[in-house]
PDB file of C-alpha atoms in Angstrom:
ATOM      1  CA  MET Z   4     -19.824   0.760 -11.242  1.00 42.00           C
ATOM      2  CA  HIS Z   5     -16.568   1.860  -9.703  1.00 46.00           C
ATOM      3  CA  LYS Z   6     -15.048   4.947 -11.181  1.00 46.00           C
ATOM      4  CA  LEU Z   7     -11.481   6.210 -11.438  1.00 46.00           C
ATOM      5  CA  ARG Z   8     -10.907   9.875 -10.834  1.00 45.00           C
ATOM      6  CA  ARG Z   9      -7.754  11.736 -11.739  1.00 44.00           C
ATOM      7  CA  LEU Z  10      -6.936  14.808  -9.645  1.00 42.00           C
ATOM      8  CA  GLY Z  11      -4.005  17.027 -10.588  1.00 42.00           C
ATOM      9  CA  ILE Z  12      -1.304  14.388 -11.167  1.00 43.00           C
ATOM     10  CA  ALA Z  13       1.680  14.954 -13.422  1.00 46.00           C
ATOM     11  CA  LEU Z  14       2.804  11.528 -14.603  1.00 47.00           C
ATOM     12  CA  ILE Z  15       5.554  11.274 -17.159  1.00 41.00           C
ATOM     13  CA  LEU Z  16       4.001   8.468 -19.198  1.00 43.00           C
ATOM     14  CA  ALA Z  17       2.872   7.926 -22.759  1.00 41.00           C
ATOM     15  CA  ILE Z  18      -0.867   7.685 -23.155  1.00 38.00           C
ATOM     16  CA  SER Z  19      -0.888   5.253 -26.066  1.00 40.00           C
ATOM     17  CA  VAL Z  20      -2.940   2.152 -25.249  1.00 41.00           C
ATOM     18  CA  VAL Z  21      -1.795  -1.145 -26.751  1.00 41.00           C
ATOM     19  CA  ALA Z  22      -3.334  -4.595 -26.759  1.00 41.00           C
ATOM     20  CA  VAL Z  23      -2.247  -6.658 -23.782  1.00 45.00           C
ATOM     21  CA  THR Z  24      -2.279 -10.414 -23.240  1.00 46.00           C
ATOM     22  CA  GLY Z  25      -2.218 -12.433 -20.056  1.00 53.00           C
ATOM     23  CA  GLN Z  26       1.584 -12.482 -20.252  1.00 59.00           C
ATOM     24  CA  PRO Z  27       3.709  -9.310 -20.226  1.00 66.00           C
ATOM     25  CA  ALA Z  28       4.819  -8.261 -23.693  1.00 61.00           C
ATOM     26  CA  HIS Z  29       8.167  -7.269 -22.188  1.00 66.00           C
ATOM     27  CA  ALA Z  30      10.475  -8.533 -19.481  1.00 83.00           C
ATOM     28  CA  ALA Z  31       9.704  -7.513 -15.917  1.00 90.00           C
ATOM     29  CA  PRO Z  32      11.669  -4.449 -14.777  1.00 91.00           C
ATOM     30  CA  GLY Z  33      14.984  -5.301 -13.152  1.00 89.00           C
ATOM     31  CA  ARG Z  34      15.206  -5.098  -9.378  1.00 90.00           C
ATOM     32  CA  ALA Z  35      17.668  -2.526  -8.053  1.00 87.00           C
ATOM     33  CA  ASP Z  36      18.167  -0.060  -5.239  1.00 90.00           C
ATOM     34  CA  GLY Z  37      16.545   3.199  -6.230  1.00 91.00           C
ATOM     35  CA  LYS Z  38      13.850   5.819  -5.865  1.00 96.00           C
ATOM     36  CA  ARG Z  39      10.997   4.440  -7.903  1.00 96.00           C
ATOM     37  CA  ILE Z  40       7.569   5.931  -8.453  1.00 97.00           C
ATOM     38  CA  THR Z  41       5.909   5.575  -5.045  1.00 98.00           C
ATOM     39  CA  LEU Z  42       2.216   5.339  -4.171  1.00 97.00           C
ATOM     40  CA  LEU Z  43       1.063   6.324  -0.667  1.00 98.00           C
ATOM     41  CA  VAL Z  44      -2.075   4.414   0.358  1.00 98.00           C
ATOM     42  CA  HIS Z  45      -4.089   5.642   3.363  1.00 98.00           C
ATOM     43  CA  GLY Z  46      -5.907   3.540   5.951  1.00 97.00           C
ATOM     44  CA  PHE Z  47      -9.481   3.110   7.153  1.00 96.00           C
ATOM     45  CA  ASP Z  48     -11.383   6.289   7.983  1.00 94.00           C
ATOM     46  CA  ARG Z  49     -14.757   6.005   9.709  1.00 91.00           C
ATOM     47  CA  GLU Z  50     -15.973   9.255   8.138  1.00 94.00           C
ATOM     48  CA  ALA Z  51     -14.579   8.320   4.706  1.00 94.00           C
ATOM     49  CA  ASP Z  52     -13.271  11.847   4.169  1.00 95.00           C
ATOM     50  CA  VAL Z  53      -9.501  11.365   4.264  1.00 97.00           C
ATOM     51  CA  ASN Z  54      -7.326  14.325   3.260  1.00 98.00           C
ATOM     52  CA  CYS Z  55      -4.569  12.533   1.357  1.00 96.00           C
ATOM     53  CA  ALA Z  56      -2.258  15.534   1.170  1.00 97.00           C
ATOM     54  CA  GLY Z  57      -2.540  16.287   4.873  1.00 98.00           C
ATOM     55  CA  GLY Z  58      -2.299  12.695   6.031  1.00 98.00           C
ATOM     56  CA  TRP Z  59       0.782  11.953   3.977  1.00 98.00           C
ATOM     57  CA  LYS Z  60       2.535  15.328   4.252  1.00 98.00           C
ATOM     58  CA  SER Z  61       5.310  14.080   6.556  1.00 98.00           C
ATOM     59  CA  ALA Z  62       6.058  11.075   4.367  1.00 98.00           C
ATOM     60  CA  LYS Z  63       5.937  13.000   1.116  1.00 98.00           C
ATOM     61  CA  ASP Z  64       8.150  15.767   2.519  1.00 98.00           C
ATOM     62  CA  LEU Z  65      10.709  13.215   3.713  1.00 98.00           C
ATOM     63  CA  LEU Z  66      10.808  11.343   0.429  1.00 98.00           C
ATOM     64  CA  THR Z  67      11.054  14.420  -1.775  1.00 98.00           C
ATOM     65  CA  ALA Z  68      13.758  15.898   0.465  1.00 98.00           C
ATOM     66  CA  ASN Z  69      15.749  12.713  -0.108  1.00 97.00           C
ATOM     67  CA  GLY Z  70      15.497  12.651  -3.873  1.00 98.00           C
ATOM     68  CA  TRP Z  71      12.179  10.970  -4.698  1.00 98.00           C
ATOM     69  CA  THR Z  72      10.588  12.848  -7.594  1.00 97.00           C
ATOM     70  CA  ASN Z  73       7.427  10.828  -8.268  1.00 96.00           C
ATOM     71  CA  VAL Z  74       5.401  10.349  -5.081  1.00 97.00           C
ATOM     72  CA  TYR Z  75       1.618  10.126  -5.431  1.00 94.00           C
ATOM     73  CA  THR Z  76      -1.275   9.577  -3.036  1.00 94.00           C
ATOM     74  CA  PHE Z  77      -4.010   7.026  -3.713  1.00 93.00           C
ATOM     75  CA  GLY Z  78      -7.463   7.501  -2.187  1.00 93.00           C
ATOM     76  CA  TYR Z  79     -10.374   5.056  -2.173  1.00 93.00           C
ATOM     77  CA  TYR Z  80     -13.272   6.961  -0.595  1.00 94.00           C
ATOM     78  CA  THR Z  81     -15.607   9.128  -2.650  1.00 91.00           C
ATOM     79  CA  GLY Z  82     -15.356  11.784   0.054  1.00 93.00           C
ATOM     80  CA  ALA Z  83     -11.551  11.769   0.151  1.00 93.00           C
ATOM     81  CA  THR Z  84      -9.859  15.033  -0.784  1.00 93.00           C
ATOM     82  CA  ASN Z  85      -6.509  16.169  -2.168  1.00 94.00           C
ATOM     83  CA  CYS Z  86      -5.602  12.715  -3.494  1.00 92.00           C
ATOM     84  CA  ASP Z  87      -3.486  12.461  -6.642  1.00 89.00           C
ATOM     85  CA  VAL Z  88      -5.468   9.417  -7.787  1.00 88.00           C
ATOM     86  CA  LYS Z  89      -8.848   8.498  -6.321  1.00 87.00           C
ATOM     87  CA  VAL Z  90     -11.400   5.735  -6.850  1.00 88.00           C
ATOM     88  CA  ASP Z  91     -14.953   5.852  -5.532  1.00 88.00           C
ATOM     89  CA  GLY Z  92     -15.909   3.877  -2.454  1.00 92.00           C
ATOM     90  CA  THR Z  93     -17.286   3.881   1.078  1.00 94.00           C
ATOM     91  CA  THR Z  94     -16.429   2.131   4.339  1.00 94.00           C
ATOM     92  CA  ASP Z  95     -18.709  -0.673   3.119  1.00 94.00           C
ATOM     93  CA  THR Z  96     -16.593  -1.309   0.019  1.00 95.00           C
ATOM     94  CA  ARG Z  97     -14.851  -4.597   0.780  1.00 97.00           C
ATOM     95  CA  ILE Z  98     -11.076  -4.452   1.062  1.00 97.00           C
ATOM     96  CA  GLN Z  99     -10.714  -7.026  -1.714  1.00 97.00           C
ATOM     97  CA  GLU Z 100     -12.631  -4.715  -4.067  1.00 95.00           C
ATOM     98  CA  VAL Z 101     -10.484  -1.723  -3.101  1.00 95.00           C
ATOM     99  CA  GLY Z 102      -7.448  -3.896  -3.831  1.00 96.00           C
ATOM    100  CA  ARG Z 103      -8.884  -4.700  -7.254  1.00 94.00           C
ATOM    101  CA  GLN Z 104      -9.252  -1.015  -8.031  1.00 91.00           C
ATOM    102  CA  LEU Z 105      -5.699  -0.361  -6.834  1.00 93.00           C
ATOM    103  CA  ALA Z 106      -4.482  -3.216  -9.034  1.00 94.00           C
ATOM    104  CA  TRP Z 107      -6.099  -1.679 -12.121  1.00 90.00           C
ATOM    105  CA  THR Z 108      -4.695   1.739 -11.238  1.00 89.00           C
ATOM    106  CA  VAL Z 109      -1.169   0.356 -10.951  1.00 92.00           C
ATOM    107  CA  TYR Z 110      -1.553  -1.739 -14.085  1.00 91.00           C
ATOM    108  CA  TYR Z 111      -2.997   1.042 -16.240  1.00 86.00           C
ATOM    109  CA  TYR Z 112      -0.556   3.743 -15.237  1.00 86.00           C
ATOM    110  CA  TRP Z 113       2.628   1.704 -14.776  1.00 92.00           C
ATOM    111  CA  SER Z 114       2.778  -2.101 -14.959  1.00 94.00           C
ATOM    112  CA  GLY Z 115       1.164  -2.304 -18.394  1.00 91.00           C
ATOM    113  CA  ARG Z 116       3.906   0.028 -19.634  1.00 90.00           C
ATOM    114  CA  GLY Z 117       6.723  -1.994 -18.106  1.00 94.00           C
ATOM    115  CA  VAL Z 118       7.275   0.323 -15.134  1.00 95.00           C
ATOM    116  CA  GLY Z 119       7.778  -0.964 -11.596  1.00 97.00           C
ATOM    117  CA  ILE Z 120       6.605   1.004  -8.572  1.00 98.00           C
ATOM    118  CA  ASP Z 121       6.843   0.972  -4.764  1.00 98.00           C
ATOM    119  CA  ILE Z 122       4.055   1.371  -2.196  1.00 99.00           C
ATOM    120  CA  MET Z 123       4.021   2.811   1.321  1.00 99.00           C
ATOM    121  CA  ALA Z 124       0.757   2.111   3.127  1.00 99.00           C
ATOM    122  CA  HIS Z 125      -0.724   2.966   6.511  1.00 99.00           C
ATOM    123  CA  SER Z 126      -3.048   0.693   8.482  1.00 98.00           C
ATOM    124  CA  MET Z 127      -5.743  -0.852   6.251  1.00 97.00           C
ATOM    125  CA  GLY Z 128      -3.876   0.496   3.225  1.00 98.00           C
ATOM    126  CA  GLY Z 129      -1.360  -2.300   3.691  1.00 99.00           C
ATOM    127  CA  LEU Z 130      -4.140  -4.878   3.369  1.00 99.00           C
ATOM    128  CA  VAL Z 131      -5.430  -3.087   0.264  1.00 99.00           C
ATOM    129  CA  SER Z 132      -1.940  -3.296  -1.261  1.00 99.00           C
ATOM    130  CA  ARG Z 133      -1.588  -6.984  -0.454  1.00 99.00           C
ATOM    131  CA  ALA Z 134      -5.079  -7.642  -1.833  1.00 99.00           C
ATOM    132  CA  ALA Z 135      -4.056  -6.091  -5.161  1.00 98.00           C
ATOM    133  CA  ILE Z 136      -1.252  -8.629  -5.545  1.00 98.00           C
ATOM    134  CA  GLU Z 137      -3.241 -11.571  -4.171  1.00 98.00           C
ATOM    135  CA  GLY Z 138      -6.178 -10.924  -6.495  1.00 98.00           C
ATOM    136  CA  VAL Z 139      -3.967 -10.667  -9.565  1.00 97.00           C
ATOM    137  CA  ARG Z 140      -2.158 -13.878  -8.642  1.00 96.00           C
ATOM    138  CA  ARG Z 141      -5.452 -15.731  -8.203  1.00 96.00           C
ATOM    139  CA  TYR Z 142      -7.687 -14.200 -10.854  1.00 95.00           C
ATOM    140  CA  GLY Z 143      -5.558 -12.099 -13.232  1.00 91.00           C
ATOM    141  CA  ALA Z 144      -6.556 -12.565 -16.871  1.00 81.00           C
ATOM    142  CA  ALA Z 145      -5.782 -11.243 -20.314  1.00 78.00           C
ATOM    143  CA  VAL Z 146      -7.192  -7.856 -21.195  1.00 75.00           C
ATOM    144  CA  SER Z 147      -7.575  -6.121 -24.534  1.00 71.00           C
ATOM    145  CA  ALA Z 148      -6.980  -2.450 -25.155  1.00 65.00           C
ATOM    146  CA  THR Z 149     -10.634  -2.181 -26.112  1.00 64.00           C
ATOM    147  CA  ASP Z 150     -11.599  -3.207 -22.573  1.00 71.00           C
ATOM    148  CA  LEU Z 151      -9.627  -0.393 -20.985  1.00 71.00           C
ATOM    149  CA  PRO Z 152     -10.860   3.181 -20.571  1.00 67.00           C
ATOM    150  CA  GLN Z 153      -9.816   5.286 -23.536  1.00 62.00           C
ATOM    151  CA  LEU Z 154      -8.197   8.253 -21.843  1.00 53.00           C
ATOM    152  CA  ALA Z 155      -7.228  11.127 -24.090  1.00 44.00           C
ATOM    153  CA  SER Z 156      -4.612  12.493 -21.718  1.00 38.00           C
ATOM    154  CA  LEU Z 157      -3.173  11.570 -18.346  1.00 40.00           C
ATOM    155  CA  ALA Z 158      -3.360  15.262 -17.532  1.00 34.00           C
ATOM    156  CA  ASP Z 159      -7.142  15.123 -17.826  1.00 35.00           C
ATOM    157  CA  VAL Z 160      -8.370  11.628 -17.000  1.00 36.00           C
ATOM    158  CA  GLY Z 161     -11.872  12.588 -15.933  1.00 35.00           C
ATOM    159  CA  THR Z 162     -13.974   9.572 -14.970  1.00 49.00           C
ATOM    160  CA  ALA Z 163     -13.517   6.084 -16.396  1.00 55.00           C
ATOM    161  CA  ALA Z 164     -14.678   2.594 -15.460  1.00 70.00           C
ATOM    162  CA  TRP Z 165     -12.210  -0.244 -14.949  1.00 78.00           C
ATOM    163  CA  PRO Z 166     -13.032  -3.604 -16.533  1.00 81.00           C
ATOM    164  CA  SER Z 167     -14.521  -6.334 -14.367  1.00 84.00           C
ATOM    165  CA  GLY Z 168     -12.082  -8.904 -13.047  1.00 90.00           C
ATOM    166  CA  TRP Z 169      -8.387  -8.348 -12.407  1.00 95.00           C
ATOM    167  CA  PRO Z 170      -5.457  -7.202 -14.559  1.00 94.00           C
ATOM    168  CA  PRO Z 171      -3.013  -9.836 -15.855  1.00 95.00           C
ATOM    169  CA  TYR Z 172       0.075  -8.822 -13.875  1.00 96.00           C
ATOM    170  CA  LEU Z 173       1.609  -6.175 -11.624  1.00 97.00           C
ATOM    171  CA  TYR Z 174       5.120  -4.816 -11.099  1.00 98.00           C
ATOM    172  CA  ILE Z 175       5.486  -3.731  -7.472  1.00 98.00           C
ATOM    173  CA  GLU Z 176       9.053  -3.963  -6.177  1.00 97.00           C
ATOM    174  CA  ASP Z 177       8.645  -2.887  -2.537  1.00 98.00           C
ATOM    175  CA  ILE Z 178       5.758  -2.550  -0.091  1.00 98.00           C
ATOM    176  CA  VAL Z 179       6.219  -0.825   3.278  1.00 98.00           C
ATOM    177  CA  THR Z 180       3.348  -1.121   5.765  1.00 99.00           C
ATOM    178  CA  LEU Z 181       2.938   1.127   8.798  1.00 99.00           C
ATOM    179  CA  GLY Z 182       0.655  -0.143  11.556  1.00 98.00           C
ATOM    180  CA  THR Z 183      -1.172  -2.570   9.257  1.00 98.00           C
ATOM    181  CA  PRO Z 184      -3.332  -5.259  10.931  1.00 97.00           C
ATOM    182  CA  HIS Z 185      -1.850  -8.225   9.052  1.00 98.00           C
ATOM    183  CA  LYS Z 186      -3.166 -10.559  11.760  1.00 97.00           C
ATOM    184  CA  GLY Z 187      -6.371  -8.585  12.221  1.00 95.00           C
ATOM    185  CA  ILE Z 188      -7.736  -6.464  15.042  1.00 92.00           C
ATOM    186  CA  SER Z 189      -9.791  -7.610  18.008  1.00 81.00           C
ATOM    187  CA  GLY Z 190     -11.771  -5.661  20.583  1.00 72.00           C
ATOM    188  CA  VAL Z 191     -11.667  -2.134  19.203  1.00 63.00           C
ATOM    189  CA  LEU Z 192     -13.357  -3.190  15.935  1.00 64.00           C
ATOM    190  CA  GLU Z 193     -16.286  -5.125  17.360  1.00 66.00           C
ATOM    191  CA  ALA Z 194     -18.731  -2.199  17.255  1.00 70.00           C
ATOM    192  CA  CYS Z 195     -17.261  -0.816  14.035  1.00 79.00           C
ATOM    193  CA  ALA Z 196     -17.707  -4.176  12.292  1.00 66.00           C
ATOM    194  CA  LEU Z 197     -21.459  -3.970  12.853  1.00 70.00           C
ATOM    195  CA  THR Z 198     -21.772  -0.897  10.670  1.00 77.00           C
ATOM    196  CA  HIS Z 199     -18.713  -0.893   8.372  1.00 87.00           C
ATOM    197  CA  GLU Z 200     -17.805  -3.851   6.153  1.00 89.00           C
ATOM    198  CA  GLN Z 201     -14.152  -2.812   6.049  1.00 95.00           C
ATOM    199  CA  CYS Z 202     -13.966  -3.218   9.825  1.00 92.00           C
ATOM    200  CA  SER Z 203     -15.513  -6.650   9.452  1.00 92.00           C
ATOM    201  CA  ASP Z 204     -12.791  -7.594   6.969  1.00 95.00           C
ATOM    202  CA  MET Z 205     -10.115  -6.537   9.461  1.00 95.00           C
ATOM    203  CA  ARG Z 206     -11.419  -8.662  12.321  1.00 93.00           C
ATOM    204  CA  GLU Z 207      -9.040 -11.325  13.526  1.00 92.00           C
ATOM    205  CA  GLY Z 208      -9.789 -14.571  11.686  1.00 92.00           C
ATOM    206  CA  SER Z 209     -12.004 -12.947   9.035  1.00 94.00           C
ATOM    207  CA  GLY Z 210     -12.672 -14.613   5.715  1.00 96.00           C
ATOM    208  CA  PHE Z 211     -10.815 -11.803   3.971  1.00 98.00           C
ATOM    209  CA  LEU Z 212      -7.646 -12.323   6.021  1.00 97.00           C
ATOM    210  CA  SER Z 213      -7.835 -16.060   5.343  1.00 98.00           C
ATOM    211  CA  TRP Z 214      -8.132 -15.315   1.621  1.00 98.00           C
ATOM    212  CA  LEU Z 215      -5.159 -12.957   1.813  1.00 97.00           C
ATOM    213  CA  GLY Z 216      -2.860 -15.622   3.250  1.00 96.00           C
ATOM    214  CA  GLY Z 217       0.883 -14.937   3.255  1.00 96.00           C
ATOM    215  CA  LEU Z 218       2.987 -12.159   1.774  1.00 97.00           C
ATOM    216  CA  LYS Z 219       2.865 -12.671  -1.993  1.00 97.00           C
ATOM    217  CA  SER Z 220       5.027 -11.239  -4.761  1.00 97.00           C
ATOM    218  CA  SER Z 221       4.140  -9.406  -7.937  1.00 97.00           C
ATOM    219  CA  GLU Z 222       5.687 -10.533 -11.227  1.00 96.00           C
ATOM    220  CA  MET Z 223       8.904  -8.598 -10.583  1.00 96.00           C
ATOM    221  CA  GLY Z 224       9.246  -9.910  -7.022  1.00 96.00           C
ATOM    222  CA  THR Z 225       8.031  -7.876  -4.040  1.00 97.00           C
ATOM    223  CA  ASP Z 226       9.999  -7.131  -0.884  1.00 96.00           C
ATOM    224  CA  TYR Z 227       7.997  -6.257   2.236  1.00 97.00           C
ATOM    225  CA  THR Z 228       8.915  -4.119   5.248  1.00 97.00           C
ATOM    226  CA  LEU Z 229       6.412  -4.345   8.133  1.00 98.00           C
ATOM    227  CA  LEU Z 230       6.568  -1.742  10.914  1.00 98.00           C
ATOM    228  CA  GLY Z 231       4.435  -1.457  14.049  1.00 98.00           C
ATOM    229  CA  SER Z 232       4.332   0.084  17.517  1.00 98.00           C
ATOM    230  CA  GLY Z 233       4.068  -1.611  20.873  1.00 97.00           C
ATOM    231  CA  TYR Z 234       2.039   1.413  22.020  1.00 97.00           C
ATOM    232  CA  ASP Z 235      -0.434   1.459  19.120  1.00 96.00           C
ATOM    233  CA  ASP Z 236      -3.874   1.112  20.734  1.00 93.00           C
ATOM    234  CA  THR Z 237      -5.529   0.280  17.396  1.00 93.00           C
ATOM    235  CA  VAL Z 238      -3.230  -2.296  15.795  1.00 96.00           C
ATOM    236  CA  SER Z 239      -0.971  -4.349  18.049  1.00 96.00           C
ATOM    237  CA  GLY Z 240       2.719  -4.513  17.270  1.00 97.00           C
ATOM    238  CA  GLU Z 241       2.369  -8.272  16.890  1.00 97.00           C
ATOM    239  CA  SER Z 242      -0.332  -7.902  14.233  1.00 97.00           C
ATOM    240  CA  ALA Z 243       1.596  -5.137  12.460  1.00 98.00           C
ATOM    241  CA  VAL Z 244       4.564  -7.479  11.904  1.00 98.00           C
ATOM    242  CA  LYS Z 245       2.299 -10.426  10.996  1.00 97.00           C
ATOM    243  CA  GLY Z 246       3.192 -12.290  14.156  1.00 96.00           C
ATOM    244  CA  TRP Z 247       6.829 -12.493  13.017  1.00 96.00           C
ATOM    245  CA  ASP Z 248       5.738 -15.256  10.625  1.00 95.00           C
ATOM    246  CA  SER Z 249       8.400 -17.030   8.583  1.00 93.00           C
ATOM    247  CA  ASP Z 250       7.537 -14.993   5.474  1.00 94.00           C
ATOM    248  CA  VAL Z 251       8.386 -11.729   7.298  1.00 95.00           C
ATOM    249  CA  SER Z 252      12.008 -10.744   6.699  1.00 91.00           C
ATOM    250  CA  HIS Z 253      12.097  -6.969   7.265  1.00 96.00           C
ATOM    251  CA  ALA Z 254      10.153  -5.781  10.306  1.00 97.00           C
ATOM    252  CA  ALA Z 255      10.304  -3.801  13.526  1.00 97.00           C
ATOM    253  CA  VAL Z 256       8.113  -3.136  16.544  1.00 98.00           C
ATOM    254  CA  TYR Z 257       8.821   0.230  18.188  1.00 98.00           C
ATOM    255  CA  TYR Z 258       8.661   0.925  21.905  1.00 97.00           C
ATOM    256  CA  LYS Z 259      10.036   4.031  23.664  1.00 96.00           C
ATOM    257  CA  ALA Z 260      12.411   6.828  22.726  1.00 95.00           C
ATOM    258  CA  SER Z 261      15.106   7.921  25.169  1.00 93.00           C
ATOM    259  CA  ASP Z 262      12.783  10.650  26.477  1.00 94.00           C
ATOM    260  CA  GLY Z 263       9.967   8.139  27.064  1.00 95.00           C
ATOM    261  CA  ASP Z 264       8.002   9.144  23.972  1.00 95.00           C
ATOM    262  CA  THR Z 265       5.963   6.425  22.232  1.00 96.00           C
ATOM    263  CA  ILE Z 266       4.338   6.042  18.815  1.00 97.00           C
ATOM    264  CA  THR Z 267       0.562   6.012  18.323  1.00 97.00           C
ATOM    265  CA  HIS Z 268      -1.303   4.484  15.393  1.00 97.00           C
ATOM    266  CA  THR Z 269      -1.489   7.804  13.537  1.00 97.00           C
ATOM    267  CA  GLU Z 270       2.145   8.632  14.295  1.00 97.00           C
ATOM    268  CA  MET Z 271       3.271   5.518  12.448  1.00 97.00           C
ATOM    269  CA  ARG Z 272       2.816   7.591   9.261  1.00 97.00           C
ATOM    270  CA  THR Z 273       4.204  10.864  10.662  1.00 96.00           C
ATOM    271  CA  GLU Z 274       7.171  10.042  12.935  1.00 91.00           C
ATOM    272  CA  LYS Z 275      10.485  10.773  11.229  1.00 91.00           C
ATOM    273  CA  ALA Z 276      12.665  12.601  13.752  1.00 90.00           C
ATOM    274  CA  THR Z 277      13.380  10.391  16.776  1.00 89.00           C
ATOM    275  CA  ALA Z 278      15.056   7.007  17.194  1.00 92.00           C
ATOM    276  CA  PHE Z 279      13.100   4.497  19.279  1.00 95.00           C
ATOM    277  CA  ASP Z 280      13.978   1.339  21.120  1.00 96.00           C
ATOM    278  CA  ALA Z 281      12.719  -1.490  18.920  1.00 97.00           C
ATOM    279  CA  VAL Z 282      12.786  -5.198  18.269  1.00 97.00           C
ATOM    280  CA  TRP Z 283      13.712  -5.737  14.645  1.00 95.00           C
ATOM    281  CA  ARG Z 284      14.395  -8.302  11.940  1.00 94.00           C
ATOM    282  CA  ASN Z 285      16.319  -7.782   8.711  1.00 91.00           C
ATOM    283  CA  LEU Z 286      16.732 -11.041   6.812  1.00 87.00           C
ATOM    284  CA  ASP Z 287      18.884 -13.245   9.088  1.00 82.00           C
ATOM    285  CA  ASP Z 288      19.997 -10.293  11.228  1.00 85.00           C
ATOM    286  CA  ARG Z 289      17.751  -9.879  14.267  1.00 89.00           C
ATOM    287  CA  GLY Z 290      18.047  -7.895  17.437  1.00 92.00           C
ATOM    288  CA  SER Z 291      16.888  -5.001  19.571  1.00 95.00           C
ATOM    289  CA  GLY Z 292      18.059  -1.494  20.360  1.00 94.00           C
ATOM    290  CA  TYR Z 293      17.568   2.041  19.095  1.00 94.00           C
ATOM    291  CA  TYR Z 294      16.227   2.063  15.567  1.00 94.00           C
ATOM    292  CA  ASN Z 295      15.363   4.582  12.865  1.00 94.00           C
ATOM    293  CA  PRO Z 296      11.860   6.101  13.259  1.00 96.00           C
ATOM    294  CA  PRO Z 297       9.103   4.529  11.137  1.00 97.00           C
ATOM    295  CA  LEU Z 298       9.145   6.905   8.182  1.00 98.00           C
ATOM    296  CA  VAL Z 299      12.930   6.842   7.901  1.00 97.00           C
ATOM    297  CA  GLN Z 300      13.062   3.058   8.123  1.00 96.00           C
ATOM    298  CA  GLY Z 301      10.168   2.920   5.674  1.00 97.00           C
ATOM    299  CA  MET Z 302      12.118   5.105   3.259  1.00 97.00           C
ATOM    300  CA  TYR Z 303      15.028   2.660   3.413  1.00 96.00           C
ATOM    301  CA  GLY Z 304      12.569  -0.151   2.757  1.00 96.00           C
ATOM    302  CA  LEU Z 305      11.420   1.619  -0.401  1.00 97.00           C
ATOM    303  CA  TYR Z 306      14.979   2.256  -1.570  1.00 95.00           C
ATOM    304  CA  ASN Z 307      16.474  -1.193  -0.981  1.00 88.00           C
ATOM    305  CA  HIS Z 308      15.483  -4.009  -3.310  1.00 79.00           C
ATOM    306  CA  MET Z 309      16.706  -6.987  -1.276  1.00 75.00           C
ATOM    307  CA  LEU Z 310      14.264  -9.882  -1.466  1.00 61.00           C
ATOM    308  CA  TYR Z 311      13.872 -12.328   1.393  1.00 46.00           C
TER     309      TYR Z 311
END
């Protein structure tokens, strides 16, 4: 049984639980430019002991310095530390299942109360975020208040089990992915896939990636920004921008800064100071040249609501 753990989060939400049907009892939140509640979702970690606060420090510092007031980290390994919200799991927990747990987290805290959120995700975290939406679109079903964990206070969640299945709907306005293997990874994951199911899911042509399909929207519409690096030795720039497929409207692949500096896989979630030469796409506007660093461009992706 997968458990939800609540670690030191201060959410400004009512705790009352009401009966919910398969259709929202209220209109979807309106889309608009703004600084919504933002979840930061980490990537694959072979040791399954991610430090959410440390890994996302640069992003959280940038967002809060620019006016975001509700930025929370989401962890999905039992051994993860310093995560605002954490669900149990290992590197053998399939990505689809992690996405299901993320979907319930988003639904319970926000969507079920009519609140839209944004997500910034690194590496596998982008696949987890997409899986949350895909699963709800395919399998989402009505849920009763009696099926949900009865939490006395959001300040002291403790441990609670999510229902089986998927929640009925989600409200996620923007998703920004940083070095996410949308087209999979080859070579570097071959050995990892033998011992970690999550690596197997990320292999090019995997059943999971086939299930995931294209970029799907939540019930309020979801705008995606896909960012990658041409010097990422884990996830190719081409995979990070989903091969520039027709459903990709906001994307960039970074190359070199004026001083010759490049961006590694890890630096996709930490680089915020230097402009880099990049190939980019923004709706019908496409080109190349010096471009905002990943975290800054990601911040703009969170702020802007423009759908493709």
